[in-house]
Amino acid sequence: MRFTQLVISLSVLAVPAFGFSPSSIQKRHNNIIQSPRYATVAAVNGDASATSPSKDEDPLTSIRLSVEEKAKTVITVCSSGTLCTTSNQDEIDGAPFGSFVDYVLDDEGNPILLMNEMSMHTMNIMNNPTKPVTLFAQFSGKQSAEAAPQGQDVSRCSITGLVEKIDPDTDEQIDQIRMRYSITHAYADQVMDSPKFAFYRIKPLKVYFVGGFGVLAKWVPVEEYKDAASDILAKEAVSIVARLNRDHADDLQLTAEHLLDCTNVERIRVTSIDRLGMDIRVTTKGKGLRNKLNTDEFRIGFRIPVISVEDAKSEVLKVFQEAWEKANGYHWEGDVNTPGSDVPIVKIAADSLG
């Protein structure tokens, strides 16, 4: 590597908070993940139950989180949700009863709830100990309302299982549970030692994940859910996406036109980001009298999985740089590939609106 290239590479990594100016950055070399450039996987508003390609054939395997990781991420990042129990009240006996509850996870990923014995959902559980309950959680986007998905366009997960009361004298994780609950929910210290309150564990029987409106929906094997890791960027993803869409319209435009090969671009938005890459939605205007609006979804993978927010910033900057280089006709001596040709890109969905 030439000395100037090394110096510029280090300067790229030092750019704070996505402060990217393409014209001031030179070429740097990266470790490359070889991946097919395009492969249509599913329609935006298509059948959510459609069969996906096998793992050996799916080009998304190395640049997108697995369904198990996505489900675990939703349940881990959220700390409250809706608990559905079976009612015993007259006239609605046997009907589902929904309650807002807080929770944390134990070491196996089982939801832990701190409940008052007089709460309606607690009484429902005690009166129907053999009937499963369902805990439903979804991303709220409250970290940054500017970029938060709305309505059905958010990822969510449901865990259905049996509830067991935790014995504080015998449960090996009780100290960790108390600490996690105290850190996550400020009120817990005031009530967790009251005889009217107790910890309860939901032992999952089924896990169901929905990625958003009209996209992937799938039952997740319980053991695979427990073994999966939550995405490291999950708590910062909404704010990162907000900043990219707010401050980098020009960079995204270059990316759409020169890396994604889109023409007549009407709108481009980053919709999500995680440790393996980012999803981009591009709306283009079709040809002809009707001027249809076509929406395409792309996955742009990072060449290496990131382990921090700063790493993610660096990888995004590299993508923007390659788009700028290609737009400006740069070709670097000794590099057999044109800028952007080795960025892992997969077309994941397409739709026609209008």
Tab-separated table of C-alpha atoms in Angstrom:
chain	number	residue	atom	x	y	z
A	1	MET	CA	0.000	0.000	0.000
A	2	ARG	CA	1.287	3.452	-0.867
A	3	PHE	CA	2.034	5.779	2.044
A	4	THR	CA	-0.528	8.347	0.893
A	5	GLN	CA	-3.179	5.653	0.730
A	6	LEU	CA	-2.432	4.574	4.303
A	7	VAL	CA	-2.607	8.143	5.596
A	8	ILE	CA	-5.899	8.798	3.863
A	9	SER	CA	-7.335	5.491	5.119
A	10	LEU	CA	-6.571	6.484	8.683
A	11	SER	CA	-8.149	9.881	8.115
A	12	VAL	CA	-11.351	8.191	6.908
A	13	LEU	CA	-11.608	6.205	10.104
A	14	ALA	CA	-11.125	9.375	12.116
A	15	VAL	CA	-14.042	11.249	10.525
A	16	PRO	CA	-16.571	11.852	13.357
A	17	ALA	CA	-20.299	11.120	13.227
A	18	PHE	CA	-20.640	10.538	9.506
A	19	GLY	CA	-18.952	13.871	8.686
A	20	PHE	CA	-18.202	12.690	5.148
A	21	SER	CA	-16.982	14.846	2.283
A	22	PRO	CA	-16.427	12.539	-0.725
A	23	SER	CA	-14.283	14.961	-2.692
A	24	SER	CA	-11.681	15.071	0.081
A	25	ILE	CA	-11.127	11.304	0.284
A	26	GLN	CA	-8.832	9.067	-1.727
A	27	LYS	CA	-8.884	5.336	-2.503
A	28	ARG	CA	-8.102	2.711	0.161
A	29	HIS	CA	-7.971	-1.087	-0.029
A	30	ASN	CA	-10.322	-3.423	1.845
A	31	ASN	CA	-10.774	-7.079	2.584
A	32	ILE	CA	-13.386	-8.232	0.102
A	33	ILE	CA	-16.325	-10.553	0.661
A	34	GLN	CA	-17.177	-12.182	-2.662
A	35	SER	CA	-20.947	-12.147	-3.146
A	36	PRO	CA	-23.294	-12.276	-6.130
A	37	ARG	CA	-24.146	-8.699	-7.024
A	38	TYR	CA	-27.903	-9.069	-7.510
A	39	ALA	CA	-30.482	-11.683	-6.610
A	40	THR	CA	-34.187	-10.973	-6.295
A	41	VAL	CA	-35.532	-12.616	-3.148
A	42	ALA	CA	-39.083	-11.374	-2.462
A	43	ALA	CA	-41.620	-8.723	-3.439
A	44	VAL	CA	-42.128	-5.790	-1.073
A	45	ASN	CA	-45.842	-6.498	-0.748
A	46	GLY	CA	-45.588	-10.158	-1.617
A	47	ASP	CA	-46.572	-13.306	0.225
A	48	ALA	CA	-44.829	-13.271	3.595
A	49	SER	CA	-45.019	-17.064	3.725
A	50	ALA	CA	-43.188	-17.535	0.440
A	51	THR	CA	-40.322	-19.999	0.620
A	52	SER	CA	-36.888	-18.394	0.684
A	53	PRO	CA	-33.868	-19.835	-1.140
A	54	SER	CA	-31.899	-22.437	0.755
A	55	LYS	CA	-29.023	-21.248	2.888
A	56	ASP	CA	-26.452	-22.599	0.432
A	57	GLU	CA	-28.042	-20.625	-2.413
A	58	ASP	CA	-29.091	-17.445	-0.659
A	59	PRO	CA	-26.635	-14.588	-1.394
A	60	LEU	CA	-27.911	-12.773	1.702
A	61	THR	CA	-26.489	-15.353	4.110
A	62	SER	CA	-23.188	-13.575	4.743
A	63	ILE	CA	-24.430	-9.964	4.685
A	64	ARG	CA	-27.755	-10.078	6.534
A	65	LEU	CA	-28.810	-11.115	10.029
A	66	SER	CA	-30.545	-14.457	10.337
A	67	VAL	CA	-34.221	-14.536	11.346
A	68	GLU	CA	-33.167	-15.971	14.692
A	69	GLU	CA	-30.811	-13.033	15.295
A	70	LYS	CA	-33.521	-10.558	14.299
A	71	ALA	CA	-36.025	-12.121	16.692
A	72	LYS	CA	-33.506	-12.114	19.532
A	73	THR	CA	-32.628	-8.496	18.762
A	74	VAL	CA	-36.243	-7.334	19.013
A	75	ILE	CA	-36.824	-9.118	22.317
A	76	THR	CA	-33.483	-7.919	23.733
A	77	VAL	CA	-33.763	-4.262	22.738
A	78	CYS	CA	-37.370	-3.944	23.870
A	79	SER	CA	-37.961	-3.953	27.610
A	80	SER	CA	-41.762	-3.854	27.606
A	81	GLY	CA	-44.599	-5.330	25.618
A	82	THR	CA	-48.108	-6.722	25.654
A	83	LEU	CA	-48.791	-9.848	27.716
A	84	CYS	CA	-51.804	-11.865	26.569
A	85	THR	CA	-53.335	-14.140	29.203
A	86	THR	CA	-56.594	-16.091	29.357
A	87	SER	CA	-59.402	-14.284	31.162
A	88	ASN	CA	-61.560	-15.866	33.884
A	89	GLN	CA	-64.042	-13.028	34.169
A	90	ASP	CA	-67.743	-13.598	33.706
A	91	GLU	CA	-68.983	-13.070	30.177
A	92	ILE	CA	-65.427	-13.121	28.772
A	93	ASP	CA	-64.221	-16.379	30.308
A	94	GLY	CA	-61.581	-17.903	28.040
A	95	ALA	CA	-61.083	-14.715	26.027
A	96	PRO	CA	-57.572	-13.281	25.526
A	97	PHE	CA	-56.721	-10.454	27.925
A	98	GLY	CA	-53.943	-8.013	27.058
A	99	SER	CA	-51.803	-6.135	29.593
A	100	PHE	CA	-48.836	-3.805	29.248
A	101	VAL	CA	-45.848	-5.299	31.091
A	102	ASP	CA	-42.140	-4.667	31.594
A	103	TYR	CA	-39.576	-7.423	31.369
A	104	VAL	CA	-35.905	-8.378	31.160
A	105	LEU	CA	-34.248	-11.517	29.820
A	106	ASP	CA	-32.378	-14.160	31.764
A	107	ASP	CA	-29.197	-15.829	30.498
A	108	GLU	CA	-31.162	-18.205	28.238
A	109	GLY	CA	-33.264	-15.458	26.661
A	110	ASN	CA	-36.383	-16.279	28.686
A	111	PRO	CA	-38.506	-13.197	29.481
A	112	ILE	CA	-38.661	-12.366	33.197
A	113	LEU	CA	-41.595	-10.354	34.557
A	114	LEU	CA	-41.995	-8.687	37.965
A	115	MET	CA	-45.706	-8.923	38.722
A	116	ASN	CA	-48.096	-7.948	41.493
A	117	GLU	CA	-50.230	-10.821	42.755
A	118	MET	CA	-53.302	-8.584	42.493
A	119	SER	CA	-52.768	-7.657	38.839
A	120	MET	CA	-55.395	-9.049	36.494
A	121	HIS	CA	-52.849	-10.799	34.289
A	122	THR	CA	-51.206	-12.406	37.326
A	123	MET	CA	-54.565	-13.725	38.534
A	124	ASN	CA	-55.326	-15.017	35.044
A	125	ILE	CA	-52.046	-16.928	35.036
A	126	MET	CA	-52.578	-18.376	38.514
A	127	ASN	CA	-56.100	-19.496	37.572
A	128	ASN	CA	-54.874	-21.051	34.314
A	129	PRO	CA	-51.346	-22.311	35.094
A	130	THR	CA	-51.334	-24.850	32.241
A	131	LYS	CA	-52.456	-22.397	29.573
A	132	PRO	CA	-49.723	-20.632	27.572
A	133	VAL	CA	-49.373	-16.854	27.494
A	134	THR	CA	-47.973	-14.686	24.709
A	135	LEU	CA	-45.564	-11.778	25.141
A	136	PHE	CA	-45.605	-9.419	22.155
A	137	ALA	CA	-42.850	-6.815	21.682
A	138	GLN	CA	-42.034	-4.459	18.833
A	139	PHE	CA	-39.539	-1.732	18.078
A	140	SER	CA	-40.931	1.641	19.083
A	141	GLY	CA	-38.308	3.845	17.433
A	142	LYS	CA	-38.529	6.196	20.418
A	143	GLN	CA	-34.767	6.731	20.283
A	144	SER	CA	-35.315	8.969	17.248
A	145	ALA	CA	-38.819	9.769	16.162
A	146	GLU	CA	-37.495	11.305	12.946
A	147	ALA	CA	-36.542	7.946	11.491
A	148	ALA	CA	-38.824	5.626	13.391
A	149	PRO	CA	-40.917	3.297	11.236
A	150	GLN	CA	-44.624	3.673	11.795
A	151	GLY	CA	-47.561	1.289	12.198
A	152	GLN	CA	-47.043	-2.162	10.699
A	153	ASP	CA	-43.674	-1.221	9.211
A	154	VAL	CA	-41.760	-2.185	12.365
A	155	SER	CA	-40.113	-5.457	13.375
A	156	ARG	CA	-41.894	-7.388	16.103
A	157	CYS	CA	-41.689	-10.693	17.887
A	158	SER	CA	-44.101	-12.864	19.869
A	159	ILE	CA	-43.024	-15.435	22.447
A	160	THR	CA	-45.650	-17.954	23.507
A	161	GLY	CA	-44.937	-20.171	26.486
A	162	LEU	CA	-45.793	-21.331	29.979
A	163	VAL	CA	-45.222	-19.184	33.051
A	164	GLU	CA	-43.451	-20.345	36.183
A	165	LYS	CA	-43.032	-18.428	39.413
A	166	ILE	CA	-39.384	-17.975	40.356
A	167	ASP	CA	-38.308	-19.167	43.785
A	168	PRO	CA	-35.706	-16.612	44.963
A	169	ASP	CA	-34.190	-19.152	47.350
A	170	THR	CA	-33.376	-21.735	44.678
A	171	ASP	CA	-33.088	-19.930	41.330
A	172	GLU	CA	-29.423	-19.715	40.328
A	173	GLN	CA	-29.933	-16.501	38.345
A	174	ILE	CA	-31.933	-14.533	40.889
A	175	ASP	CA	-29.116	-12.077	41.649
A	176	GLN	CA	-28.567	-11.321	37.948
A	177	ILE	CA	-32.310	-10.996	37.411
A	178	ARG	CA	-32.698	-8.520	40.262
A	179	MET	CA	-29.773	-6.452	39.015
A	180	ARG	CA	-30.987	-6.393	35.406
A	181	TYR	CA	-34.490	-5.439	36.451
A	182	SER	CA	-33.214	-2.694	38.728
A	183	ILE	CA	-31.031	-1.223	35.969
A	184	THR	CA	-33.690	-1.471	33.254
A	185	HIS	CA	-36.741	-0.402	35.256
A	186	ALA	CA	-36.204	2.362	37.797
A	187	TYR	CA	-39.235	1.512	39.930
A	188	ALA	CA	-38.142	-2.092	40.532
A	189	ASP	CA	-36.075	-1.350	43.651
A	190	GLN	CA	-39.167	-0.001	45.368
A	191	VAL	CA	-41.309	-3.107	44.873
A	192	MET	CA	-39.187	-6.193	44.235
A	193	ASP	CA	-38.860	-6.984	47.946
A	194	SER	CA	-42.559	-6.562	48.645
A	195	PRO	CA	-44.371	-9.833	49.488
A	196	LYS	CA	-47.033	-8.870	46.940
A	197	PHE	CA	-44.546	-8.920	44.071
A	198	ALA	CA	-42.659	-11.840	42.574
A	199	PHE	CA	-40.590	-12.665	39.496
A	200	TYR	CA	-42.067	-14.940	36.857
A	201	ARG	CA	-40.330	-16.642	33.934
A	202	ILE	CA	-41.883	-17.354	30.544
A	203	LYS	CA	-40.541	-20.631	29.158
A	204	PRO	CA	-40.956	-20.334	25.365
A	205	LEU	CA	-42.855	-22.943	23.391
A	206	LYS	CA	-43.075	-20.940	20.161
A	207	VAL	CA	-41.357	-17.825	18.796
A	208	TYR	CA	-42.777	-15.834	15.888
A	209	PHE	CA	-40.985	-12.985	14.109
A	210	VAL	CA	-42.381	-10.406	11.672
A	211	GLY	CA	-39.955	-8.112	9.879
A	212	GLY	CA	-42.517	-5.453	8.948
A	213	PHE	CA	-45.403	-4.891	6.567
A	214	GLY	CA	-45.403	-7.344	3.662
A	215	VAL	CA	-41.962	-8.774	4.408
A	216	LEU	CA	-40.577	-11.833	6.155
A	217	ALA	CA	-42.744	-13.530	8.786
A	218	LYS	CA	-41.547	-16.817	10.251
A	219	TRP	CA	-41.760	-19.210	13.173
A	220	VAL	CA	-38.347	-19.404	14.837
A	221	PRO	CA	-37.180	-22.629	16.509
A	222	VAL	CA	-36.954	-21.976	20.252
A	223	GLU	CA	-33.439	-23.397	20.683
A	224	GLU	CA	-32.144	-21.368	17.746
A	225	TYR	CA	-33.719	-18.253	19.246
A	226	LYS	CA	-31.986	-18.927	22.564
A	227	ASP	CA	-28.602	-19.512	20.894
A	228	ALA	CA	-28.826	-16.419	18.687
A	229	ALA	CA	-27.058	-13.162	19.554
A	230	SER	CA	-28.682	-9.743	19.533
A	231	ASP	CA	-27.296	-7.283	16.976
A	232	ILE	CA	-24.680	-4.994	18.493
A	233	LEU	CA	-25.962	-1.903	16.633
A	234	ALA	CA	-29.627	-2.379	17.522
A	235	LYS	CA	-29.912	0.367	20.139
A	236	GLU	CA	-28.167	2.924	17.909
A	237	ALA	CA	-29.582	1.859	14.545
A	238	VAL	CA	-32.528	4.275	14.495
A	239	SER	CA	-30.356	7.328	15.190
A	240	ILE	CA	-27.766	6.216	12.604
A	241	VAL	CA	-30.465	5.773	9.960
A	242	ALA	CA	-31.928	9.188	10.842
A	243	ARG	CA	-28.601	10.915	10.377
A	244	LEU	CA	-27.836	9.176	7.105
A	245	ASN	CA	-31.203	10.167	5.636
A	246	ARG	CA	-31.020	13.715	6.985
A	247	ASP	CA	-27.413	14.623	6.215
A	248	HIS	CA	-26.361	12.448	3.282
A	249	ALA	CA	-28.935	12.891	0.539
A	250	ASP	CA	-26.249	13.590	-2.070
A	251	ASP	CA	-24.202	10.547	-1.063
A	252	LEU	CA	-27.286	8.343	-1.169
A	253	GLN	CA	-28.184	9.715	-4.609
A	254	LEU	CA	-24.737	8.795	-5.930
A	255	THR	CA	-25.052	5.363	-4.334
A	256	ALA	CA	-28.410	4.729	-6.012
A	257	GLU	CA	-27.246	5.881	-9.435
A	258	HIS	CA	-23.727	4.463	-9.572
A	259	LEU	CA	-23.682	1.417	-7.276
A	260	LEU	CA	-27.300	0.264	-7.497
A	261	ASP	CA	-27.654	1.221	-11.207
A	262	CYS	CA	-30.953	3.040	-10.642
A	263	THR	CA	-32.169	5.743	-13.037
A	264	ASN	CA	-34.814	8.445	-12.689
A	265	VAL	CA	-34.492	8.278	-8.922
A	266	GLU	CA	-37.360	9.991	-7.113
A	267	ARG	CA	-36.426	9.062	-3.555
A	268	ILE	CA	-33.813	7.025	-1.713
A	269	ARG	CA	-33.856	6.149	1.973
A	270	VAL	CA	-31.822	3.981	4.297
A	271	THR	CA	-34.389	1.825	6.085
A	272	SER	CA	-32.197	-0.162	8.472
A	273	ILE	CA	-28.621	-0.876	9.459
A	274	ASP	CA	-26.968	-3.657	11.447
A	275	ARG	CA	-23.530	-5.169	11.982
A	276	LEU	CA	-23.532	-6.842	8.546
A	277	GLY	CA	-24.805	-4.033	6.312
A	278	MET	CA	-27.632	-1.640	5.510
A	279	ASP	CA	-30.950	-1.783	3.637
A	280	ILE	CA	-31.792	0.918	1.113
A	281	ARG	CA	-35.169	1.623	-0.514
A	282	VAL	CA	-35.120	3.369	-3.907
A	283	THR	CA	-38.178	4.788	-5.658
A	284	THR	CA	-37.787	5.468	-9.376
A	285	LYS	CA	-40.101	6.837	-12.040
A	286	GLY	CA	-40.887	4.463	-14.883
A	287	LYS	CA	-41.065	5.328	-18.550
A	288	GLY	CA	-44.237	5.884	-20.556
A	289	LEU	CA	-47.424	7.838	-20.122
A	290	ARG	CA	-48.417	6.314	-16.789
A	291	ASN	CA	-45.142	7.285	-15.071
A	292	LYS	CA	-45.314	4.362	-12.657
A	293	LEU	CA	-43.354	4.621	-9.458
A	294	ASN	CA	-41.190	1.543	-8.936
A	295	THR	CA	-39.849	0.698	-5.503
A	296	ASP	CA	-36.758	-1.491	-5.137
A	297	GLU	CA	-35.087	-2.688	-1.972
A	298	PHE	CA	-31.348	-3.343	-1.834
A	299	ARG	CA	-29.021	-4.851	0.719
A	300	ILE	CA	-25.540	-3.320	0.766
A	301	GLY	CA	-23.241	-5.514	2.810
A	302	PHE	CA	-20.228	-4.442	4.807
A	303	ARG	CA	-17.009	-6.133	3.779
A	304	ILE	CA	-16.345	-7.032	7.402
A	305	PRO	CA	-18.879	-7.372	10.250
A	306	VAL	CA	-18.699	-4.328	12.529
A	307	ILE	CA	-18.310	-4.516	16.282
A	308	SER	CA	-19.099	-0.911	17.196
A	309	VAL	CA	-20.924	2.195	16.026
A	310	GLU	CA	-17.622	3.716	14.919
A	311	ASP	CA	-16.920	0.665	12.765
A	312	ALA	CA	-20.342	1.040	11.165
A	313	LYS	CA	-19.659	4.685	10.370
A	314	SER	CA	-16.391	3.722	8.704
A	315	GLU	CA	-18.012	1.033	6.549
A	316	VAL	CA	-20.795	3.374	5.420
A	317	LEU	CA	-18.228	6.026	4.498
A	318	LYS	CA	-16.411	3.499	2.354
A	319	VAL	CA	-19.593	2.757	0.405
A	320	PHE	CA	-20.223	6.468	-0.152
A	321	GLN	CA	-16.615	6.941	-1.245
A	322	GLU	CA	-16.821	4.202	-3.865
A	323	ALA	CA	-20.028	5.711	-5.238
A	324	TRP	CA	-18.318	9.105	-5.523
A	325	GLU	CA	-15.250	7.586	-7.167
A	326	LYS	CA	-17.338	5.796	-9.779
A	327	ALA	CA	-19.435	8.905	-10.437
A	328	ASN	CA	-16.286	10.909	-11.056
A	329	GLY	CA	-14.600	8.328	-13.262
A	330	TYR	CA	-11.715	7.442	-10.985
A	331	HIS	CA	-9.673	4.342	-11.696
A	332	TRP	CA	-6.761	3.609	-9.408
A	333	GLU	CA	-3.418	2.318	-10.633
A	334	GLY	CA	-2.952	-1.365	-9.815
A	335	ASP	CA	-6.629	-1.914	-9.024
A	336	VAL	CA	-8.249	-4.264	-11.547
A	337	ASN	CA	-11.750	-3.509	-10.291
A	338	THR	CA	-13.708	-0.361	-10.980
A	339	PRO	CA	-14.878	1.535	-7.878
A	340	GLY	CA	-17.918	-0.121	-6.330
A	341	SER	CA	-17.713	-3.340	-8.328
A	342	ASP	CA	-16.738	-5.381	-5.259
A	343	VAL	CA	-19.223	-3.891	-2.814
A	344	PRO	CA	-21.559	-6.762	-1.803
A	345	ILE	CA	-24.995	-5.757	-3.122
A	346	VAL	CA	-28.159	-7.825	-3.317
A	347	LYS	CA	-31.511	-6.695	-4.701
A	348	ILE	CA	-33.923	-8.098	-2.120
A	349	ALA	CA	-37.324	-6.855	-3.244
A	350	ALA	CA	-39.168	-5.013	-5.978
A	351	ASP	CA	-42.608	-3.508	-6.351
A	352	SER	CA	-44.584	-1.348	-8.742
A	353	LEU	CA	-46.788	1.416	-7.383
A	354	GLY	CA	-49.276	3.451	-9.411
